PDB file of N, CA, C and O and ligand atoms in Angstrom:
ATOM      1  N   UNK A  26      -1.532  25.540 -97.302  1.00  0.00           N
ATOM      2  CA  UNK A  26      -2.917  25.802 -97.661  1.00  0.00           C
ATOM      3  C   UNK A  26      -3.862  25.401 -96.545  1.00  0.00           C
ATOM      4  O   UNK A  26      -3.441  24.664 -95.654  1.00  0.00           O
ATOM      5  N   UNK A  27      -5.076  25.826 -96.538  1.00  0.00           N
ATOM      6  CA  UNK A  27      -6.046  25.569 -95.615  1.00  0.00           C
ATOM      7  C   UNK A  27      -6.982  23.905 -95.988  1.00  0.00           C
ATOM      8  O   UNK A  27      -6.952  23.183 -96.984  1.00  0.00           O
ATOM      9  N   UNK A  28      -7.722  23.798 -94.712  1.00  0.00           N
ATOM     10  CA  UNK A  28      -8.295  22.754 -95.578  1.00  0.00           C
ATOM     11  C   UNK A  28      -9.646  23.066 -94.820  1.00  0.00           C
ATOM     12  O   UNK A  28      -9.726  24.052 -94.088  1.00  0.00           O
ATOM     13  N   UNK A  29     -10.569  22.312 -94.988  1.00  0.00           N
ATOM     14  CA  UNK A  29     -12.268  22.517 -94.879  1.00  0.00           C
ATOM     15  C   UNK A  29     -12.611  20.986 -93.943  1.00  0.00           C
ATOM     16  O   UNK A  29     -12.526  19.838 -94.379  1.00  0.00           O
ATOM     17  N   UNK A  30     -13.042  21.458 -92.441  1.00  0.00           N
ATOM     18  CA  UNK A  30     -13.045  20.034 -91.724  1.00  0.00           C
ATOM     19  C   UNK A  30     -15.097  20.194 -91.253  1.00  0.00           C
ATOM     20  O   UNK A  30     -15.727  21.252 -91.258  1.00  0.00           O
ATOM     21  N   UNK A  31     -15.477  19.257 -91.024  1.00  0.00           N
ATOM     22  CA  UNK A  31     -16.680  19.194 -90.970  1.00  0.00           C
ATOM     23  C   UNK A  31     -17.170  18.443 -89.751  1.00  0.00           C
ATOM     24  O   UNK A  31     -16.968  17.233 -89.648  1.00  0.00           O
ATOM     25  N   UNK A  32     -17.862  19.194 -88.754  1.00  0.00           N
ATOM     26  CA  UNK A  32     -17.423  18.880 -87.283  1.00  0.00           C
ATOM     27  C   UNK A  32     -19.093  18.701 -86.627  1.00  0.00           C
ATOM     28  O   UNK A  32     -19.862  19.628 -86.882  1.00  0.00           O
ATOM     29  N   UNK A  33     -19.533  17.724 -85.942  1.00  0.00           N
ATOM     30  CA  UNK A  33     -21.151  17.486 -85.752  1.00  0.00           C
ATOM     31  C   UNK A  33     -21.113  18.221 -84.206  1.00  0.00           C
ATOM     32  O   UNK A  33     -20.070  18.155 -83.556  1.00  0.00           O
ATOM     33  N   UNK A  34     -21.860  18.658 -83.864  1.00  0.00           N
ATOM     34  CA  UNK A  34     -21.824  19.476 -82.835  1.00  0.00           C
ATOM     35  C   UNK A  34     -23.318  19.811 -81.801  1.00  0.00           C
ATOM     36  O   UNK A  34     -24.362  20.425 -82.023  1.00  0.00           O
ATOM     37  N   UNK A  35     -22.663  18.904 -80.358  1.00  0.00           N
ATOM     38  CA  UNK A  35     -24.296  18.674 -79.728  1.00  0.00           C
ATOM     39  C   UNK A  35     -24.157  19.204 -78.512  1.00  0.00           C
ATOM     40  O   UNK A  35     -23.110  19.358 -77.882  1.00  0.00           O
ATOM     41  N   UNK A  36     -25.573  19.559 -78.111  1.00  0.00           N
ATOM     42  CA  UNK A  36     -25.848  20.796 -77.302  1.00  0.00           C
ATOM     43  C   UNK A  36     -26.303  21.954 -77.288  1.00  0.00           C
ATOM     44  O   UNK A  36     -26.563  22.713 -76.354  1.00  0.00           O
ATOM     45  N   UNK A  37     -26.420  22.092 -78.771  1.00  0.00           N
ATOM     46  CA  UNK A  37     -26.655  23.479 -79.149  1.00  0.00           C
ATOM     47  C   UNK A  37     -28.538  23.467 -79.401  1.00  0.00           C
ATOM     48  O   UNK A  37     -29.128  22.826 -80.271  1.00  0.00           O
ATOM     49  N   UNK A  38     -29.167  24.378 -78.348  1.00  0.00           N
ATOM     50  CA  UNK A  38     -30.352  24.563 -78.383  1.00  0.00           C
ATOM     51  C   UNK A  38     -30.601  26.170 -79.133  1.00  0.00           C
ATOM     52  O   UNK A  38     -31.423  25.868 -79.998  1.00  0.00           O
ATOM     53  N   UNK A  39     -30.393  27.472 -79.266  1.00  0.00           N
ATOM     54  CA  UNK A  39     -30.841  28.315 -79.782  1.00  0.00           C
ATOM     55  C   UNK A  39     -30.060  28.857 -80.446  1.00  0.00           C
ATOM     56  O   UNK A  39     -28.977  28.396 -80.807  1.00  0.00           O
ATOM     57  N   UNK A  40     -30.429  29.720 -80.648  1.00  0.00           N
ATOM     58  CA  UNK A  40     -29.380  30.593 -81.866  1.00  0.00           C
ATOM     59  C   UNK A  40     -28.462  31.487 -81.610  1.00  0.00           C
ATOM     60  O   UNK A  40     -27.770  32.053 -82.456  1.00  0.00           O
ATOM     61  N   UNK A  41     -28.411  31.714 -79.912  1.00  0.00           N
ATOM     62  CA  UNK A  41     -27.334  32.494 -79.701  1.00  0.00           C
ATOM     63  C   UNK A  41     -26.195  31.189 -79.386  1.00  0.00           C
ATOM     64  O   UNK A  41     -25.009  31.519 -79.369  1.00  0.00           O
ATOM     65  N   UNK A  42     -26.490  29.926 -79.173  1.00  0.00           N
ATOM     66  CA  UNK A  42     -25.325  28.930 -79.048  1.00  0.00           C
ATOM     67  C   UNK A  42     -24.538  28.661 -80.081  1.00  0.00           C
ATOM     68  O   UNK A  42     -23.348  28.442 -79.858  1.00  0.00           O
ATOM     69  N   UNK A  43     -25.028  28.627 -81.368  1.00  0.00           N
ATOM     70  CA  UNK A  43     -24.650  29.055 -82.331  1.00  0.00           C
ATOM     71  C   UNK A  43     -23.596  30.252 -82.608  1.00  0.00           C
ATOM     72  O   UNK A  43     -22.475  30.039 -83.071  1.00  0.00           O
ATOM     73  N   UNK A  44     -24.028  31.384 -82.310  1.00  0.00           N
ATOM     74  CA  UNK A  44     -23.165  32.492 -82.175  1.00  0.00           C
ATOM     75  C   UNK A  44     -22.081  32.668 -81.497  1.00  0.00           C
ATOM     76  O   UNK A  44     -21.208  33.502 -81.738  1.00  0.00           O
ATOM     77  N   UNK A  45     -22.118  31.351 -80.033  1.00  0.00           N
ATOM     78  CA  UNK A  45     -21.137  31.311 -79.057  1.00  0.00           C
ATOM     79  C   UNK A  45     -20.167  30.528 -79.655  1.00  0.00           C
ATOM     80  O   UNK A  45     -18.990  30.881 -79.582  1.00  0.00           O
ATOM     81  N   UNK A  46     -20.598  29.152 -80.445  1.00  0.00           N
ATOM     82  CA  UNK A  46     -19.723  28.198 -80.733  1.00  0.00           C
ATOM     83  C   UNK A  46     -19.085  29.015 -82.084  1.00  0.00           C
ATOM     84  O   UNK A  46     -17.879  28.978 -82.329  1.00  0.00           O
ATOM     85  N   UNK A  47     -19.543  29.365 -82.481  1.00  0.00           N
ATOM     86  CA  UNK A  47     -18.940  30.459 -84.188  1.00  0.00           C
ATOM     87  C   UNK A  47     -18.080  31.573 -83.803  1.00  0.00           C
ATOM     88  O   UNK A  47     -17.307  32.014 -84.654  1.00  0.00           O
ATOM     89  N   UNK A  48     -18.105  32.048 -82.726  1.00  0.00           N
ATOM     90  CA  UNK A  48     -17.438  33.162 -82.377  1.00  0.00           C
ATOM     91  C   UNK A  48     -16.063  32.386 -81.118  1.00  0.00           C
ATOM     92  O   UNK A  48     -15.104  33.054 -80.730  1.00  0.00           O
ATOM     93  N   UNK A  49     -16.307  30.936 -80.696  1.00  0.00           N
ATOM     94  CA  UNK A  49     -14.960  30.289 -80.272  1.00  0.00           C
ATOM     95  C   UNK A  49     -14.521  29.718 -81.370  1.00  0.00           C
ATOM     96  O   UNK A  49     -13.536  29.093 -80.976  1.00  0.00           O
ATOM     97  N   UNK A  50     -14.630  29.529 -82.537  1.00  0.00           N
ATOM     98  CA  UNK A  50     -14.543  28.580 -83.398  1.00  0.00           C
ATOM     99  C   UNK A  50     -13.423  29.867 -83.825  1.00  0.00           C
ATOM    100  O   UNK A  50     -12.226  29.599 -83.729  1.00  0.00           O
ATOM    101  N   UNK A  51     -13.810  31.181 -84.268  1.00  0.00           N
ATOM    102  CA  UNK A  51     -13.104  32.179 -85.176  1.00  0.00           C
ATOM    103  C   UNK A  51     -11.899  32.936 -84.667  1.00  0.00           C
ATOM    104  O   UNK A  51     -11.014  33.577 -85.234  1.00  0.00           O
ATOM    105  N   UNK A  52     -12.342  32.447 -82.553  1.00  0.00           N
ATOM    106  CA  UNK A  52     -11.022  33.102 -82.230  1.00  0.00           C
ATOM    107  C   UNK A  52      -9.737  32.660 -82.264  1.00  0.00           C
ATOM    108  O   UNK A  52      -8.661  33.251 -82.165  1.00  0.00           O
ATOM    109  N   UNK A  53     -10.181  30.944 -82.501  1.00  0.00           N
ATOM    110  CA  UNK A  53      -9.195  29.846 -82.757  1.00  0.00           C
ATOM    111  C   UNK A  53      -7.889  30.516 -83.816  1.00  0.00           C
ATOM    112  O   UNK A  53      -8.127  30.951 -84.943  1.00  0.00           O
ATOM    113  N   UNK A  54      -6.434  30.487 -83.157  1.00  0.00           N
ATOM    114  CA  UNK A  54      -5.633  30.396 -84.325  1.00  0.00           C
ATOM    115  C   UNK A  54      -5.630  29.438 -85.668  1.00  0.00           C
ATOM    116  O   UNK A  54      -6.362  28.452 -85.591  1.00  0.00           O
ATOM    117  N   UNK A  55      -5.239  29.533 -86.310  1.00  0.00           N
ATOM    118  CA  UNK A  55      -5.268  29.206 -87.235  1.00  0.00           C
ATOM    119  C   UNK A  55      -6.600  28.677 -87.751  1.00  0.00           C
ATOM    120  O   UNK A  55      -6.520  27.527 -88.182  1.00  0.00           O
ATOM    121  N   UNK A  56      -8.122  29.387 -87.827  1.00  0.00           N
ATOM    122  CA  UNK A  56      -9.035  29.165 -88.240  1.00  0.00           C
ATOM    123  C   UNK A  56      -9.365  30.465 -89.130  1.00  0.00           C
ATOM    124  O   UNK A  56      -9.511  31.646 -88.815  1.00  0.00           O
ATOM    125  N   UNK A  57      -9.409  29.983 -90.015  1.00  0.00           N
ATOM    126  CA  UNK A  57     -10.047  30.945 -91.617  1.00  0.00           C
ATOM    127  C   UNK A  57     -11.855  31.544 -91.540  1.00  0.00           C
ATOM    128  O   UNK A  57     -12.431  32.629 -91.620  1.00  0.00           O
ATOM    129  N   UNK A  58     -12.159  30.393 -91.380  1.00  0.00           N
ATOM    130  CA  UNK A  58     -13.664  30.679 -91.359  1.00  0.00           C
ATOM    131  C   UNK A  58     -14.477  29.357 -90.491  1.00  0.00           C
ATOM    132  O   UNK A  58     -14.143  28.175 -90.416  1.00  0.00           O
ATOM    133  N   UNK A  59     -15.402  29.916 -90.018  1.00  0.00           N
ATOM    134  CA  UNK A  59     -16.340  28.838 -89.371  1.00  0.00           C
ATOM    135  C   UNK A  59     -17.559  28.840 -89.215  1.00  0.00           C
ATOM    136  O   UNK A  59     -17.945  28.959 -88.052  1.00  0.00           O
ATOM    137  N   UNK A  60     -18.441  28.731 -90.142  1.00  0.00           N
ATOM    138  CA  UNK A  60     -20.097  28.578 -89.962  1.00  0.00           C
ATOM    139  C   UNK A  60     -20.725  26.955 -89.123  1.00  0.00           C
ATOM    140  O   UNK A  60     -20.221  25.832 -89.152  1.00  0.00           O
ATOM    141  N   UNK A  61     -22.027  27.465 -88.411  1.00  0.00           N
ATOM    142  CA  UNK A  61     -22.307  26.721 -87.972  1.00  0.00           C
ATOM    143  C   UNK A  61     -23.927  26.881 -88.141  1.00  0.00           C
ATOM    144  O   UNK A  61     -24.540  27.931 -88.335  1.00  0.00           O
ATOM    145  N   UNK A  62     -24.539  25.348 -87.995  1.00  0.00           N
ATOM    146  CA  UNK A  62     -25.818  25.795 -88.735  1.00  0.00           C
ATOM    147  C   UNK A  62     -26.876  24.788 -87.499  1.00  0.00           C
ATOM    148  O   UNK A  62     -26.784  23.561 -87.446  1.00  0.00           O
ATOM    149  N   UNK A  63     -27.640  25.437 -86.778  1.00  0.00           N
ATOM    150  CA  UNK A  63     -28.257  24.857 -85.834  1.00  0.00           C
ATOM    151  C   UNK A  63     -29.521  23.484 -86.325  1.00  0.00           C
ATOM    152  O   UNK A  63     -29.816  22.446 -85.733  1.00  0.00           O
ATOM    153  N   UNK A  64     -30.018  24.056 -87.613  1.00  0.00           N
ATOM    154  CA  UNK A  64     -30.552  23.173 -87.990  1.00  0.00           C
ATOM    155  C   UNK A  64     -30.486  21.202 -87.846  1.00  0.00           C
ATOM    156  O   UNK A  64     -31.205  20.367 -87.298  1.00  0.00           O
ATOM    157  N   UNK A  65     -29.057  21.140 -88.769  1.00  0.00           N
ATOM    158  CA  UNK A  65     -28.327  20.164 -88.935  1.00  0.00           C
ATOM    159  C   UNK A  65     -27.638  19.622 -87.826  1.00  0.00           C
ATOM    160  O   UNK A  65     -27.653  18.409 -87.617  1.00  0.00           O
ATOM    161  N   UNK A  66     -26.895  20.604 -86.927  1.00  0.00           N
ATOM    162  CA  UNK A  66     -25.764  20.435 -85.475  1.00  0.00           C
ATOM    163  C   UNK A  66     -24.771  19.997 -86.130  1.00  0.00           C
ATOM    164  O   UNK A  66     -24.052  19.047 -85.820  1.00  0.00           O
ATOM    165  N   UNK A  67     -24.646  21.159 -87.717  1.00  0.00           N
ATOM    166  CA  UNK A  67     -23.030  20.586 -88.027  1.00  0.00           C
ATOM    167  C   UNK A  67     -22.137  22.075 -88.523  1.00  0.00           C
ATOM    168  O   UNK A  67     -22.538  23.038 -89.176  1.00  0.00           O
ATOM    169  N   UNK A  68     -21.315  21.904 -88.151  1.00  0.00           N
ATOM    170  CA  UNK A  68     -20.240  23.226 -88.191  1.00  0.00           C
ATOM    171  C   UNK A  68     -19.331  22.639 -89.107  1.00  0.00           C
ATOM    172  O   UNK A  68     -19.038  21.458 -89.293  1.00  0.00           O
ATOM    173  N   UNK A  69     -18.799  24.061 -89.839  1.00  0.00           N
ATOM    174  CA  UNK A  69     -17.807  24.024 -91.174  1.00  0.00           C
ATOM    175  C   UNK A  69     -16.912  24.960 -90.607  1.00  0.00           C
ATOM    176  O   UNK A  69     -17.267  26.025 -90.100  1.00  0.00           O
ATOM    177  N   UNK A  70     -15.291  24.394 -90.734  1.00  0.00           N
ATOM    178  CA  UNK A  70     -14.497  24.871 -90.369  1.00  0.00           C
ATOM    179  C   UNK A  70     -13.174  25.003 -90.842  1.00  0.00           C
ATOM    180  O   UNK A  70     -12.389  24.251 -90.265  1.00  0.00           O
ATOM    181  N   UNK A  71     -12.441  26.081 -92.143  1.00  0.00           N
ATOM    182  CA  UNK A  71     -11.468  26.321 -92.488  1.00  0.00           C
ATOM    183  C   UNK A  71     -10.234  26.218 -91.876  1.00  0.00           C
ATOM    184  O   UNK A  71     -10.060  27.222 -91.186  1.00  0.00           O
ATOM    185  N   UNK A  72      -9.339  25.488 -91.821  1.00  0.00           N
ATOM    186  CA  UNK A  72      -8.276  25.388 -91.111  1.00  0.00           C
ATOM    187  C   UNK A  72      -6.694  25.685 -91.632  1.00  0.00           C
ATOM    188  O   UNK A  72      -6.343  25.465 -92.792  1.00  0.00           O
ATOM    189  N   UNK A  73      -5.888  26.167 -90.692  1.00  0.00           N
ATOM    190  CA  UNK A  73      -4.777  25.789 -91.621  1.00  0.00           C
ATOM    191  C   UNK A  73      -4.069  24.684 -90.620  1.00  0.00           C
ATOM    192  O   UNK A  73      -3.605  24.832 -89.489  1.00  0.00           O
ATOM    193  N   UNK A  74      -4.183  23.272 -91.645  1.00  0.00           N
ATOM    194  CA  UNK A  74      -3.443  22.126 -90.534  1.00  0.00           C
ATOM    195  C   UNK A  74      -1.990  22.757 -90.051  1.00  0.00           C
ATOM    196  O   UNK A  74      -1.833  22.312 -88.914  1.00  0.00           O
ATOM    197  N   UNK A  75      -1.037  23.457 -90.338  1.00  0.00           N
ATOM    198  CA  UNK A  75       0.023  23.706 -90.064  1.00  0.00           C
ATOM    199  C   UNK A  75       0.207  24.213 -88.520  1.00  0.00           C
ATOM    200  O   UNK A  75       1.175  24.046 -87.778  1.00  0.00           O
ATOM    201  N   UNK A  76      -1.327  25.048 -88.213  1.00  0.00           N
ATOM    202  CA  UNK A  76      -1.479  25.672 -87.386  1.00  0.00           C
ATOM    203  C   UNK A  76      -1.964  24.965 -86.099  1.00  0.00           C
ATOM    204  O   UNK A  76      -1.356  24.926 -85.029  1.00  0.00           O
ATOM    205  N   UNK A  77      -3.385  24.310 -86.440  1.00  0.00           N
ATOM    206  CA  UNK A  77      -4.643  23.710 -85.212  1.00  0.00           C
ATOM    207  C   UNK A  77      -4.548  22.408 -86.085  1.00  0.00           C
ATOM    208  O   UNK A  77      -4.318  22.130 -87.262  1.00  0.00           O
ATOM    209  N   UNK A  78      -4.881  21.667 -84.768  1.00  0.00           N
ATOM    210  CA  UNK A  78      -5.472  19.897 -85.284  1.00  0.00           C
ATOM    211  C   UNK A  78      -7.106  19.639 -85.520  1.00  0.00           C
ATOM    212  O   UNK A  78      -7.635  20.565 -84.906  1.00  0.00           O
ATOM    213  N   UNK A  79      -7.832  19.073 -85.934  1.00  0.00           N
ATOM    214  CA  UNK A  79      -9.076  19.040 -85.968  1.00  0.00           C
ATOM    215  C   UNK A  79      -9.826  18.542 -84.718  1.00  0.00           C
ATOM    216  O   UNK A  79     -11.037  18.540 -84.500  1.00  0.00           O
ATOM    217  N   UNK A  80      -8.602  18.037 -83.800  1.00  0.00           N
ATOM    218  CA  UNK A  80      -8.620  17.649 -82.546  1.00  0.00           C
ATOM    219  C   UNK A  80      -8.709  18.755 -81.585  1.00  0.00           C
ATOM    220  O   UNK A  80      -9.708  18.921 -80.886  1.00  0.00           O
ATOM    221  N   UNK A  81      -7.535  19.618 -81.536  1.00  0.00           N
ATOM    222  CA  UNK A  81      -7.590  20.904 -80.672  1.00  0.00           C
ATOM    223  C   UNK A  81      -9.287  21.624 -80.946  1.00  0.00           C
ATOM    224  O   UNK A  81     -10.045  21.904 -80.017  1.00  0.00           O
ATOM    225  N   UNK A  82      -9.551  21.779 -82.131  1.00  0.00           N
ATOM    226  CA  UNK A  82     -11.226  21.947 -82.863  1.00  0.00           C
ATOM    227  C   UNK A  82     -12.039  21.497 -81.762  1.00  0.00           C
ATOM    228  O   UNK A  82     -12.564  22.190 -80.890  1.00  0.00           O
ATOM    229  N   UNK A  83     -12.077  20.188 -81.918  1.00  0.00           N
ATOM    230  CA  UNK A  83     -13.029  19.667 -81.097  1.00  0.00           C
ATOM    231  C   UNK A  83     -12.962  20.079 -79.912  1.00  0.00           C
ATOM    232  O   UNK A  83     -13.951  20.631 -79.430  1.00  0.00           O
ATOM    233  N   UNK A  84     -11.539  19.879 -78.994  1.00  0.00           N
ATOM    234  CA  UNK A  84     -11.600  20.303 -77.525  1.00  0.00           C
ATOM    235  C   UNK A  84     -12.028  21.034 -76.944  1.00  0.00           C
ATOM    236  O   UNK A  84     -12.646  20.922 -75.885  1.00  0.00           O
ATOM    237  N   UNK A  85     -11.590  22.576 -77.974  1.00  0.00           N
ATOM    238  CA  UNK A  85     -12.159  23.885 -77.958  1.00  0.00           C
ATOM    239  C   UNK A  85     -14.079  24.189 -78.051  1.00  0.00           C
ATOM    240  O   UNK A  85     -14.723  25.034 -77.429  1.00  0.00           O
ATOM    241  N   UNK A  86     -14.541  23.234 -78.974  1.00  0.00           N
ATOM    242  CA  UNK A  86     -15.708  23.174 -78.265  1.00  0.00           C
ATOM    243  C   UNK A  86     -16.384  22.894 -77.147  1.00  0.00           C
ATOM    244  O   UNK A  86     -17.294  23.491 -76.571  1.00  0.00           O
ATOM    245  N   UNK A  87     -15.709  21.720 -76.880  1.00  0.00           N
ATOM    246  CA  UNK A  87     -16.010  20.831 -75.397  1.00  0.00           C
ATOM    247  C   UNK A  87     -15.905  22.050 -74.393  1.00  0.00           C
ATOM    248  O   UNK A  87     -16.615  22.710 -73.634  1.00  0.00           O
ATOM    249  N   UNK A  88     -14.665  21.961 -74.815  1.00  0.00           N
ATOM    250  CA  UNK A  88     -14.293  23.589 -73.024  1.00  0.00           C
ATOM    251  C   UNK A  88     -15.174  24.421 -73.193  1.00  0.00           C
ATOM    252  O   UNK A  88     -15.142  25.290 -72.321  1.00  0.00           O
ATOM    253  N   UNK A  89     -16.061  24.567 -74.031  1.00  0.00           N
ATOM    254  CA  UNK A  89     -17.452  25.395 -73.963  1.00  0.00           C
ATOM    255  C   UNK A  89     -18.607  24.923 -73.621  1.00  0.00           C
ATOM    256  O   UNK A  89     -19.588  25.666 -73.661  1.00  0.00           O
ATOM    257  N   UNK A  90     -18.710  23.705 -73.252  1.00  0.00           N
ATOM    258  CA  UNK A  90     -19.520  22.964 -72.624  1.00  0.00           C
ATOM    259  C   UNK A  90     -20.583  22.350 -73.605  1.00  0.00           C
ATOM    260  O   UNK A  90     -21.686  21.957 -73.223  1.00  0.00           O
ATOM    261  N   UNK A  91     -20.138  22.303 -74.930  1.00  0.00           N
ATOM    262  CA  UNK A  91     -20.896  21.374 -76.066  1.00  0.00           C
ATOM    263  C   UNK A  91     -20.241  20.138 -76.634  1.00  0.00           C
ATOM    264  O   UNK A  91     -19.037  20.008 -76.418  1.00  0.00           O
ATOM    265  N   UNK A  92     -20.885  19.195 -77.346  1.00  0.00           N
ATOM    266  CA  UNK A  92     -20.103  18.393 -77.422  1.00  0.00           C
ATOM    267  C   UNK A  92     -19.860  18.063 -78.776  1.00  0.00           C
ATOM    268  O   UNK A  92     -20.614  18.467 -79.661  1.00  0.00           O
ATOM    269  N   UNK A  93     -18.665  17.217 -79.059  1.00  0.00           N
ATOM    270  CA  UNK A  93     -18.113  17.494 -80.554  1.00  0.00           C
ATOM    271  C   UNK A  93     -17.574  16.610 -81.219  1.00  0.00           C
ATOM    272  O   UNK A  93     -16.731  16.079 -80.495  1.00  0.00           O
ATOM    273  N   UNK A  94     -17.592  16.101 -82.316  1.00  0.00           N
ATOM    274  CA  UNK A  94     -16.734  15.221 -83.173  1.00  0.00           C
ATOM    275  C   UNK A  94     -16.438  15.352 -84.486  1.00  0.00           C
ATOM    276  O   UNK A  94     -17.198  15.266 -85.450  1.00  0.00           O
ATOM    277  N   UNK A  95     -15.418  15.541 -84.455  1.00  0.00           N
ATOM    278  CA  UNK A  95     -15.364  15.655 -86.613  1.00  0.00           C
ATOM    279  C   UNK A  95     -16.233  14.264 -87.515  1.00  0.00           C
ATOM    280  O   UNK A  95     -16.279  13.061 -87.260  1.00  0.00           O
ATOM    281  N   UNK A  96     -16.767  14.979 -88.490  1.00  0.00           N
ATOM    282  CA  UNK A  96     -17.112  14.239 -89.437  1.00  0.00           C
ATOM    283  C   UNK A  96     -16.404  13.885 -90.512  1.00  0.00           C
ATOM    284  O   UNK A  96     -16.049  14.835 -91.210  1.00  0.00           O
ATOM    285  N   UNK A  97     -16.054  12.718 -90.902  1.00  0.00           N
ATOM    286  CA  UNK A  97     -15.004  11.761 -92.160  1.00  0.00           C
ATOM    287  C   UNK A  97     -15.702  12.654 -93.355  1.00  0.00           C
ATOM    288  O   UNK A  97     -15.386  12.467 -94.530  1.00  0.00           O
TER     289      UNK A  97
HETATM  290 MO1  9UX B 105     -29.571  29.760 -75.782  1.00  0.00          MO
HETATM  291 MO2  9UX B 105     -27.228  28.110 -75.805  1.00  0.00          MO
HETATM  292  O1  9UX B 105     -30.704  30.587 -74.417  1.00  0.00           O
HETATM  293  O2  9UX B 105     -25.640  27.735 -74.770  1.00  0.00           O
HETATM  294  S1  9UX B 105     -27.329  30.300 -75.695  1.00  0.00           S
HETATM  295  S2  9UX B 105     -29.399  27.624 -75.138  1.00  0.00           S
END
């Protein structure tokens, strides 16, 4: 089964960064779904643990030049 990880996410100034980090977030294997909401600087992210770590998650942001940490 999938699970739902909740990831704070800094750097992001407009709304196409948004679109950049949502559209690396979806090309990710094993990612179901991923909204991200500029307001807050927090991204929601469907996973299947079998697949990605919430770690690889994060990295994959970083290598986009934003910065990232899951939220407990
Ligand atoms: Mo907007 Mo974000 O002009 O990396 S795309 S600041």
């Amino acid at each position: 089964g999938t699970l739902v990880g909740h990831f704070r996410i800094g750097g992001m100034t407009c709304a196409a960064c948004v679109n950049s980090v949502e559209g690396i977030l979806r090309k990710l294997p094993g990612v179901k779904r991923a909204v991200v909401a500029l307001a807050t600087s927090l991204g929601e992210v469907e996973y299947e643990p079998a697949v990605i770590r919430k770690e690889e998650i994060v990295e994959a942001i970083e290598d986009a030049g934003f910065e990232a940490s899951f939220v407990q």
